[in-house]
CSV table of C-alpha atoms in Angstrom, one decimal:
chain,number,residue,atom,x,y,z
A,1,UNK,CA,160.2,1.2,159.3
A,2,UNK,CA,160.8,-2.5,159.9
A,3,UNK,CA,162.0,-3.6,163.4
A,4,UNK,CA,165.3,-4.7,162.0
A,5,UNK,CA,166.1,-1.1,161.1
A,6,UNK,CA,165.5,0.0,164.6
A,7,UNK,CA,167.6,-2.7,166.2
A,8,UNK,CA,169.7,-5.7,165.2
A,9,UNK,CA,168.7,-8.5,167.6
A,10,UNK,CA,170.2,-8.1,171.0
A,11,UNK,CA,171.4,-4.6,170.2
A,12,UNK,CA,169.4,-1.5,171.4
A,13,UNK,CA,168.0,0.7,168.6
A,14,UNK,CA,170.3,3.6,169.4
A,15,UNK,CA,173.5,1.5,168.8
A,16,UNK,CA,172.6,0.1,165.4
A,17,UNK,CA,175.3,1.8,163.4
A,18,UNK,CA,178.0,1.9,166.1
A,19,UNK,CA,177.6,-1.6,167.4
A,20,UNK,CA,175.4,-3.7,165.1
A,21,UNK,CA,177.1,-2.9,161.8
A,22,UNK,CA,180.6,-3.2,163.4
A,23,UNK,CA,179.6,-6.3,165.3
A,24,UNK,CA,178.1,-8.0,162.3
A,25,UNK,CA,181.2,-7.3,160.2
A,26,UNK,CA,183.4,-8.5,163.0
A,27,UNK,CA,181.4,-11.8,163.2
A,28,UNK,CA,181.5,-12.3,159.5
A,29,UNK,CA,185.2,-11.9,159.3
A,30,UNK,CA,185.8,-14.2,162.2
A,31,UNK,CA,183.5,-16.9,160.8
A,32,UNK,CA,185.0,-16.7,157.4
A,33,UNK,CA,188.5,-16.9,158.8
A,34,UNK,CA,187.7,-19.8,161.0
A,35,UNK,CA,186.0,-21.6,158.1
A,36,UNK,CA,189.3,-21.7,156.2
A,37,UNK,CA,188.2,-19.8,153.1
A,38,UNK,CA,185.3,-22.1,152.2
A,39,UNK,CA,182.6,-20.6,150.0
A,40,UNK,CA,179.6,-20.6,152.2
A,41,UNK,CA,178.1,-21.6,155.5
A,42,UNK,CA,174.5,-22.6,156.3
A,43,UNK,CA,173.4,-22.0,159.8
A,44,UNK,CA,170.6,-24.1,161.2
A,45,UNK,CA,170.2,-23.1,164.8
A,46,UNK,CA,167.8,-20.2,165.6
A,47,UNK,CA,170.1,-18.4,168.0
A,48,UNK,CA,172.7,-18.3,165.2
A,49,UNK,CA,170.1,-16.8,162.9
A,50,UNK,CA,169.5,-14.2,165.7
A,51,UNK,CA,173.1,-13.4,166.1
A,52,UNK,CA,174.0,-13.3,162.4
A,53,UNK,CA,170.8,-11.9,160.9
A,54,UNK,CA,168.8,-10.6,163.7
A,55,UNK,CA,165.9,-13.0,163.4
A,56,UNK,CA,163.6,-13.6,166.4
A,57,UNK,CA,160.5,-15.7,166.4
A,58,UNK,CA,159.1,-19.0,167.7
A,59,UNK,CA,159.4,-20.8,164.3
A,60,UNK,CA,162.3,-23.2,165.1
A,61,UNK,CA,159.9,-26.2,164.9
A,62,UNK,CA,160.2,-26.0,161.2
A,63,UNK,CA,163.3,-25.9,159.1
A,64,UNK,CA,165.0,-22.5,158.8
A,65,UNK,CA,168.5,-21.1,158.7
A,66,UNK,CA,170.9,-18.5,157.4
A,67,UNK,CA,173.2,-18.8,154.4
A,68,UNK,CA,176.4,-16.8,155.0
A,69,UNK,CA,178.9,-16.2,152.2
A,70,UNK,CA,182.0,-14.1,151.9
A,71,UNK,CA,180.2,-11.3,150.2
A,72,UNK,CA,177.1,-9.3,150.7
A,73,UNK,CA,174.4,-9.8,153.4
A,74,UNK,CA,173.5,-13.1,154.9
A,75,UNK,CA,170.3,-14.8,153.4
A,76,UNK,CA,167.5,-15.7,155.8
A,77,UNK,CA,165.7,-18.9,154.6
A,78,UNK,CA,162.6,-20.3,156.3
A,79,UNK,CA,158.9,-20.9,156.0
A,80,UNK,CA,157.1,-18.4,153.8
A,81,UNK,CA,154.7,-17.2,156.5
A,82,UNK,CA,157.7,-16.4,158.7
A,83,UNK,CA,159.2,-14.2,156.1
A,84,UNK,CA,157.2,-11.3,157.5
A,85,UNK,CA,158.8,-12.0,160.9
A,86,UNK,CA,162.2,-11.8,159.2
A,87,UNK,CA,161.3,-8.5,157.6
A,88,UNK,CA,160.2,-7.2,161.0
A,89,UNK,CA,163.2,-8.4,163.1
A,90,UNK,CA,166.3,-8.5,160.8
A,91,UNK,CA,168.3,-5.8,159.1
A,92,UNK,CA,168.3,-7.8,155.7
A,93,UNK,CA,167.1,-6.4,152.4
A,94,UNK,CA,164.0,-8.1,151.2
A,95,UNK,CA,166.0,-9.9,148.4
A,96,UNK,CA,167.9,-11.7,151.1
A,97,UNK,CA,164.7,-13.0,152.9
A,98,UNK,CA,163.6,-16.2,151.2
A,99,UNK,CA,160.6,-18.2,152.2
A,100,UNK,CA,159.6,-21.7,151.1
A,101,UNK,CA,156.1,-22.9,150.2
A,102,UNK,CA,153.9,-24.2,153.0
A,103,UNK,CA,153.5,-27.5,151.0
A,104,UNK,CA,157.0,-28.4,152.4
A,105,UNK,CA,155.9,-28.2,156.0
A,106,UNK,CA,155.6,-31.6,157.7
A,107,UNK,CA,155.0,-33.3,154.4
A,108,UNK,CA,156.4,-36.8,154.2
A,109,UNK,CA,156.5,-36.5,150.3
A,110,UNK,CA,158.5,-33.3,150.2
A,111,UNK,CA,161.4,-31.9,152.3
A,112,UNK,CA,162.2,-28.2,152.9
A,113,UNK,CA,165.8,-28.9,152.2
A,114,UNK,CA,164.9,-29.4,148.6
A,115,UNK,CA,164.1,-25.7,148.5
A,116,UNK,CA,167.3,-24.8,150.3
A,117,UNK,CA,169.3,-26.8,147.8
A,118,UNK,CA,167.6,-24.9,145.0
A,119,UNK,CA,168.5,-21.6,146.8
A,120,UNK,CA,172.1,-22.6,147.2
A,121,UNK,CA,172.3,-23.5,143.5
A,122,UNK,CA,170.6,-20.3,142.5
A,123,UNK,CA,173.3,-18.4,144.4
A,124,UNK,CA,176.0,-20.1,142.5
A,125,UNK,CA,177.1,-22.4,145.3
A,126,UNK,CA,176.3,-25.7,143.8
A,127,UNK,CA,179.9,-26.8,143.7
A,128,UNK,CA,181.1,-24.9,146.8
A,129,UNK,CA,182.4,-26.2,150.1
A,130,UNK,CA,179.6,-25.4,152.6
A,131,UNK,CA,179.6,-25.8,156.4
A,132,UNK,CA,176.5,-27.0,158.1
A,133,UNK,CA,176.0,-27.4,161.9
A,134,UNK,CA,175.8,-31.2,161.7
A,135,UNK,CA,175.4,-31.7,165.4
A,136,UNK,CA,172.4,-29.5,166.0
A,137,UNK,CA,169.1,-29.9,167.7
A,138,UNK,CA,167.1,-29.0,164.5
A,139,UNK,CA,169.3,-30.3,161.7
A,140,UNK,CA,167.9,-33.7,161.2
A,141,UNK,CA,169.3,-36.8,159.5
A,142,UNK,CA,166.6,-36.4,156.8
A,143,UNK,CA,167.7,-32.8,156.2
A,144,UNK,CA,171.3,-34.0,155.7
A,145,UNK,CA,170.4,-36.8,153.3
A,146,UNK,CA,168.2,-34.5,151.3
A,147,UNK,CA,171.0,-32.0,150.8
A,148,UNK,CA,173.5,-34.7,149.9
A,149,UNK,CA,171.1,-36.0,147.2
A,150,UNK,CA,170.1,-32.6,145.8
A,151,UNK,CA,173.6,-31.0,145.9
A,152,UNK,CA,176.0,-33.7,144.7
A,153,UNK,CA,178.6,-31.2,143.8
A,154,UNK,CA,178.7,-29.6,147.3
A,155,UNK,CA,181.5,-30.5,149.7
A,156,UNK,CA,179.6,-30.6,153.0
A,157,UNK,CA,181.7,-29.7,156.0
A,158,UNK,CA,181.0,-29.7,159.7
A,159,UNK,CA,180.6,-26.2,161.1
A,160,UNK,CA,179.0,-27.1,164.4
A,161,UNK,CA,179.3,-24.3,167.0
A,162,UNK,CA,181.4,-22.2,164.8
A,163,UNK,CA,179.3,-19.1,165.4
A,164,UNK,CA,179.0,-20.0,169.1
A,165,UNK,CA,182.7,-19.8,169.5
A,166,UNK,CA,182.9,-16.3,167.9
A,167,UNK,CA,180.4,-15.0,170.5
A,168,UNK,CA,182.2,-16.5,173.5
A,169,UNK,CA,183.4,-13.0,174.7
A,170,UNK,CA,180.5,-10.8,175.3
A,171,UNK,CA,180.3,-7.1,174.4
A,172,UNK,CA,179.5,-4.5,177.0
A,173,UNK,CA,175.9,-4.4,175.7
A,174,UNK,CA,175.5,-8.1,175.9
A,175,UNK,CA,176.9,-8.0,179.5
A,176,UNK,CA,174.3,-5.3,180.3
A,177,UNK,CA,171.5,-7.6,179.0
A,178,UNK,CA,172.8,-10.5,181.1
A,179,UNK,CA,172.9,-8.3,184.2
A,180,UNK,CA,169.3,-7.3,183.6
A,181,UNK,CA,168.5,-11.0,183.3
A,182,UNK,CA,170.3,-11.5,186.6
A,183,UNK,CA,168.1,-9.0,188.3
A,184,UNK,CA,165.1,-11.0,187.0
A,185,UNK,CA,166.3,-14.4,188.3
A,186,UNK,CA,167.1,-12.8,191.7
A,187,UNK,CA,163.5,-11.6,191.9
A,188,UNK,CA,162.3,-15.2,190.9
A,189,UNK,CA,164.2,-16.6,193.9
A,190,UNK,CA,162.8,-13.9,196.1
A,191,UNK,CA,159.4,-15.1,195.1
A,192,UNK,CA,160.2,-18.6,196.0
A,193,UNK,CA,161.4,-17.6,199.4
A,194,UNK,CA,158.3,-15.5,200.0
A,195,UNK,CA,155.6,-17.8,198.7
A,196,UNK,CA,156.7,-21.3,199.2
A,197,UNK,CA,155.0,-23.1,202.2
A,198,UNK,CA,154.0,-26.5,203.3
A,199,UNK,CA,150.9,-27.6,201.5
A,200,UNK,CA,151.2,-25.3,198.5
A,201,UNK,CA,150.7,-27.0,195.2
A,202,UNK,CA,154.0,-26.8,193.2
A,203,UNK,CA,152.2,-25.7,190.0
A,204,UNK,CA,150.9,-22.7,191.9
A,205,UNK,CA,154.4,-21.8,193.0
A,206,UNK,CA,155.6,-22.2,189.4
A,207,UNK,CA,152.9,-19.9,188.2
A,208,UNK,CA,154.2,-17.2,190.7
A,209,UNK,CA,157.8,-17.9,189.4
A,210,UNK,CA,156.7,-17.5,185.8
A,211,UNK,CA,154.9,-14.3,186.6
A,212,UNK,CA,158.1,-12.8,188.2
A,213,UNK,CA,160.1,-14.1,185.2
A,214,UNK,CA,158.0,-12.3,182.6
A,215,UNK,CA,157.3,-9.2,184.7
A,216,UNK,CA,161.0,-8.5,184.8
A,217,UNK,CA,162.9,-6.4,187.3
A,218,UNK,CA,164.0,-2.8,187.7
A,219,UNK,CA,162.0,-1.7,184.7
A,220,UNK,CA,163.3,-4.3,182.3
A,221,UNK,CA,161.0,-6.8,180.8
A,222,UNK,CA,161.4,-10.6,181.1
A,223,UNK,CA,161.9,-12.7,178.0
A,224,UNK,CA,161.1,-16.5,178.0
A,225,UNK,CA,163.9,-18.6,179.3
A,226,UNK,CA,165.3,-21.3,177.0
A,227,UNK,CA,164.5,-24.0,179.6
A,228,UNK,CA,161.5,-24.5,181.8
A,229,UNK,CA,161.9,-24.5,185.6
A,230,UNK,CA,163.4,-27.7,186.9
A,231,UNK,CA,162.0,-28.2,190.4
A,232,UNK,CA,162.1,-31.7,191.8
A,233,UNK,CA,161.4,-32.5,195.5
A,234,UNK,CA,162.5,-35.3,197.8
A,235,UNK,CA,163.5,-38.4,196.0
A,236,UNK,CA,162.7,-36.8,192.7
A,237,UNK,CA,165.6,-34.4,193.4
A,238,UNK,CA,168.0,-37.3,193.0
A,239,UNK,CA,167.5,-36.6,189.3
A,240,UNK,CA,168.6,-33.3,187.7
A,241,UNK,CA,166.0,-32.6,185.1
A,242,UNK,CA,162.5,-33.2,186.5
A,243,UNK,CA,160.0,-30.3,186.2
A,244,UNK,CA,156.8,-30.0,188.3
A,245,UNK,CA,153.3,-31.4,188.9
A,246,UNK,CA,150.5,-30.5,191.3
A,247,UNK,CA,151.9,-32.3,194.3
A,248,UNK,CA,151.9,-30.2,197.5
A,249,UNK,CA,155.2,-29.0,199.0
A,250,UNK,CA,155.9,-31.2,202.1
A,251,UNK,CA,157.4,-30.6,205.4
A,252,UNK,CA,161.0,-32.0,206.0
A,253,UNK,CA,161.6,-32.2,202.3
A,254,UNK,CA,164.0,-30.3,200.0
A,255,UNK,CA,163.3,-28.9,196.5
A,256,UNK,CA,165.8,-27.4,194.2
A,257,UNK,CA,164.9,-24.7,191.7
A,258,UNK,CA,166.9,-24.5,188.5
A,259,UNK,CA,165.6,-21.4,186.8
A,260,UNK,CA,166.7,-18.5,184.7
A,261,UNK,CA,165.9,-14.9,184.1
A,262,UNK,CA,166.1,-13.8,180.4
A,263,UNK,CA,166.2,-10.5,178.7
A,264,UNK,CA,166.3,-10.0,174.9
A,265,UNK,CA,167.1,-13.7,174.7
A,266,UNK,CA,170.2,-13.5,177.0
A,267,UNK,CA,169.9,-16.1,179.7
A,268,UNK,CA,171.1,-15.9,183.3
A,269,UNK,CA,170.4,-19.2,185.0
A,270,UNK,CA,170.8,-19.7,188.8
A,271,UNK,CA,169.8,-22.5,191.2
A,272,UNK,CA,169.0,-22.6,194.8
A,273,UNK,CA,167.6,-25.3,197.1
A,274,UNK,CA,164.7,-24.8,199.5
A,275,UNK,CA,164.2,-27.0,202.5
A,276,UNK,CA,160.9,-26.8,204.4
A,277,UNK,CA,161.5,-27.9,208.0
A,278,UNK,CA,164.7,-28.7,209.7
A,279,UNK,CA,167.3,-30.2,207.2
A,280,UNK,CA,169.2,-33.3,208.3
A,281,UNK,CA,172.8,-33.0,209.2
A,282,UNK,CA,174.0,-34.6,206.0
A,283,UNK,CA,172.3,-31.8,204.0
A,284,UNK,CA,174.1,-29.2,206.0
A,285,UNK,CA,177.4,-31.1,205.5
A,286,UNK,CA,176.7,-31.2,201.7
A,287,UNK,CA,175.9,-27.5,201.7
A,288,UNK,CA,179.2,-26.6,203.5
A,289,UNK,CA,181.2,-28.8,201.1
A,290,UNK,CA,179.6,-27.2,198.1
A,291,UNK,CA,180.0,-23.7,199.4
A,292,UNK,CA,183.7,-24.3,200.1
A,293,UNK,CA,184.2,-25.9,196.7
A,294,UNK,CA,182.5,-23.0,195.0
A,295,UNK,CA,184.9,-20.5,196.6
A,296,UNK,CA,187.8,-22.7,195.5
A,297,UNK,CA,186.5,-22.8,191.9
A,298,UNK,CA,185.9,-19.0,191.9
A,299,UNK,CA,189.5,-18.4,192.9
A,300,UNK,CA,190.6,-20.0,189.7
A,301,UNK,CA,188.2,-18.1,187.5
A,302,UNK,CA,190.5,-15.5,186.1
A,303,UNK,CA,192.0,-14.6,182.7
A,304,UNK,CA,194.8,-16.9,181.5
A,305,UNK,CA,193.6,-19.8,183.5
A,306,UNK,CA,191.7,-22.7,181.8
A,307,UNK,CA,188.3,-24.1,182.2
A,308,UNK,CA,189.7,-27.3,183.7
A,309,UNK,CA,191.4,-25.3,186.4
A,310,UNK,CA,188.0,-24.3,187.8
A,311,UNK,CA,186.8,-27.9,187.6
A,312,UNK,CA,190.0,-29.2,189.3
A,313,UNK,CA,189.8,-26.8,192.2
A,314,UNK,CA,186.1,-27.4,192.7
A,315,UNK,CA,186.3,-31.2,192.5
A,316,UNK,CA,189.4,-31.5,194.7
A,317,UNK,CA,187.9,-29.4,197.4
A,318,UNK,CA,184.6,-31.3,197.2
A,319,UNK,CA,186.4,-34.7,197.3
A,320,UNK,CA,188.3,-33.7,200.4
A,321,UNK,CA,185.0,-33.0,202.1
A,322,UNK,CA,183.7,-36.5,201.3
A,323,UNK,CA,181.6,-35.8,198.2
A,324,UNK,CA,182.0,-36.7,194.6
A,325,UNK,CA,180.6,-35.1,191.4
A,326,UNK,CA,181.0,-37.1,188.2
A,327,UNK,CA,179.7,-34.5,185.8
A,328,UNK,CA,180.9,-31.1,184.6
A,329,UNK,CA,180.5,-28.2,187.0
A,330,UNK,CA,179.8,-25.4,184.5
A,331,UNK,CA,179.3,-24.3,181.0
A,332,UNK,CA,179.2,-21.2,178.8
A,333,UNK,CA,175.9,-19.1,178.7
A,334,UNK,CA,174.6,-16.2,176.7
A,335,UNK,CA,172.0,-15.7,174.0
A,336,UNK,CA,169.9,-18.8,173.5
A,337,UNK,CA,166.6,-20.4,172.5
A,338,UNK,CA,164.9,-23.6,173.6
A,339,UNK,CA,165.8,-26.3,174.4
A,340,UNK,CA,169.0,-25.2,176.1
A,341,UNK,CA,170.4,-22.1,177.7
A,342,UNK,CA,174.0,-23.1,177.2
A,343,UNK,CA,176.2,-22.1,174.3
A,344,UNK,CA,177.5,-25.6,173.7
A,345,UNK,CA,181.2,-24.6,173.7
A,346,UNK,CA,183.2,-24.5,176.9
A,347,UNK,CA,182.7,-26.7,180.0
A,348,UNK,CA,184.3,-26.7,183.4
A,349,UNK,CA,185.7,-30.2,183.4
A,350,UNK,CA,189.0,-32.1,183.1
A,351,UNK,CA,190.4,-31.8,179.7
A,352,UNK,CA,188.8,-28.6,178.7
A,353,UNK,CA,191.9,-26.4,178.1
A,354,UNK,CA,190.0,-23.3,176.8
A,355,UNK,CA,191.8,-20.2,178.1
A,356,UNK,CA,189.6,-17.9,180.0
A,357,UNK,CA,189.2,-14.4,178.7
A,358,UNK,CA,187.5,-11.2,180.0
A,359,UNK,CA,183.9,-11.1,179.0
A,360,UNK,CA,183.3,-14.9,178.9
A,361,UNK,CA,180.2,-15.9,180.7
A,362,UNK,CA,179.4,-19.2,182.5
A,363,UNK,CA,176.9,-21.0,184.7
A,364,UNK,CA,179.1,-22.3,187.5
A,365,UNK,CA,176.9,-25.3,188.2
A,366,UNK,CA,178.2,-27.3,191.2
A,367,UNK,CA,175.1,-29.4,191.9
A,368,UNK,CA,175.0,-32.6,193.9
A,369,UNK,CA,172.5,-35.3,193.5
A,370,UNK,CA,172.5,-37.5,196.7
A,371,UNK,CA,170.8,-40.8,197.4
A,372,UNK,CA,167.7,-39.2,198.9
A,373,UNK,CA,167.7,-35.7,197.4
A,374,UNK,CA,169.7,-33.0,195.7
A,375,UNK,CA,171.4,-29.7,196.4
A,376,UNK,CA,171.9,-27.1,193.8
A,377,UNK,CA,173.6,-23.8,194.7
A,378,UNK,CA,174.9,-22.3,191.5
A,379,UNK,CA,176.2,-19.0,190.2
A,380,UNK,CA,176.2,-17.2,186.8
A,381,UNK,CA,179.6,-15.6,186.4
A,382,UNK,CA,181.6,-13.4,184.0
A,383,UNK,CA,185.4,-13.3,183.7
A,384,UNK,CA,186.7,-9.9,184.3
A,385,UNK,CA,190.1,-8.2,183.6
A,386,UNK,CA,191.3,-9.3,187.1
A,387,UNK,CA,189.2,-12.2,188.1
A,388,UNK,CA,185.5,-13.0,188.3
A,389,UNK,CA,182.2,-11.3,188.9
A,390,UNK,CA,179.1,-13.1,190.2
A,391,UNK,CA,176.2,-11.7,188.2
A,392,UNK,CA,173.7,-12.3,190.9
A,393,UNK,CA,173.5,-11.2,194.6
A,394,UNK,CA,171.1,-14.0,195.7
A,395,UNK,CA,172.3,-15.3,199.1
A,396,UNK,CA,174.6,-18.3,198.5
A,397,UNK,CA,173.2,-20.8,200.9
A,398,UNK,CA,170.5,-23.4,201.5
A,399,UNK,CA,167.1,-21.7,201.9
A,400,UNK,CA,165.6,-23.0,205.1
A,401,UNK,CA,161.9,-22.3,206.1
A,402,UNK,CA,161.0,-24.0,209.3
C-alpha cells in the first residue's frame, strides 16, 4: 500500500476518509470558486503540492507542481525520478502522476516547462484560462516565458497565494500538529538556556539545538524547519537574518535565537534573546517596552478585529515607551517548506484589513534591532473563539545568565 493511501499529507492515517477526502473537496471548491470559473490552475510551490495532492519530498530545487482542474483528481507533475516519491506520499492515481525526462534537468538547451506545456495541451487545456503562482520562489522568469511561447492560446492569470488563503483557518488536526511543534520549540529554547555559556562555540550550541529539533518532544518527532536558526550576537544582532559561525559566545553580549519547531511540515517559530552577563539598562528598558507592547497587541488579537489592529496597538505602545519598529510585527504561519515558514498572506501592519477568524495562526514577531544589538521576544499564536492562545509556554522575558 502506498503511503498516500495511509495518509494524505498532514492528515493522520486514521482520518483519511473523514478529514482528507472532505478537506480536499473543500479546498478544491474554494480554489475553483476564488478562481472565478477559470479552467485550470497550475501550482508551483511545494507546500501547495503538499496541501492539494499530499506530495512531500526535497525535490523543490527542480521544477514541479500540481495541475488542478474542475473535474477529477489533481495532476502531480515533476521530475521522473521523483514520481516514485509522489506514488509514496500522495493519494493520486498513477495516471495522475506525470514525470518529465531527466534530460530537462538543469539543461540550458531544454526547459521542463516545455513538458508541462505538452501535458496541459494533452489534457485539453491549450486554450484555457490557467492560473499560475507568478510571484513564487520557484517559478522563474524562464519558466514563465517558456509557457508563454509553448501555450500561445492559454490566457495566463496570476493565482499567487490562492491556495494559501484557503488554508488560513486551520483545522483541529492542523492545530494539533502546530501544538506538537510548539512543544518542540519550547524544548529547543530549554536547551539554549541549559547549554549556552561563555566560551562555547556557537556552532556547537546550534548542533545541540538541531538535535533537540529533530528529536522532538512528548513522543512526537521533529521535522525540519523551513528556515535555519538565525542566531546573531553583539553588533551582528543589529541585523535580523544572520545565522552562525564558530565564534565563541562572549561575556556581556546578547544573542537572539529565532528558531522553530516543526512537525509534519507544520511550523511553530519562536524567538528569545540570551544575554551572558549583566545586561545594560537600555536592554532592560527595551525588554520592558517590548513586553508591554506584546500585551497590548495580544489584547487586540480576537475574532472580528483586523490584522492592523494588532499592529496599531503594538506600535503605539512601543512608541510611547520611546522605541520605534518600522517593519511588520507578525505574519501568518502553518505548513511550509524552505526557504520561509510564513504563509505569505496576512501581516500585522498598517493597512492590512484582513478580519481575524478563529483558527488563524500567526507568528507575533515584535523584534527590535538597536544600534548595538537586537532583542527578539516573539510568540506563535492562534485566534480562538473568544480571543487568542499563545501556543508556547516559554517564559516571556530576556534570558539572563550571569
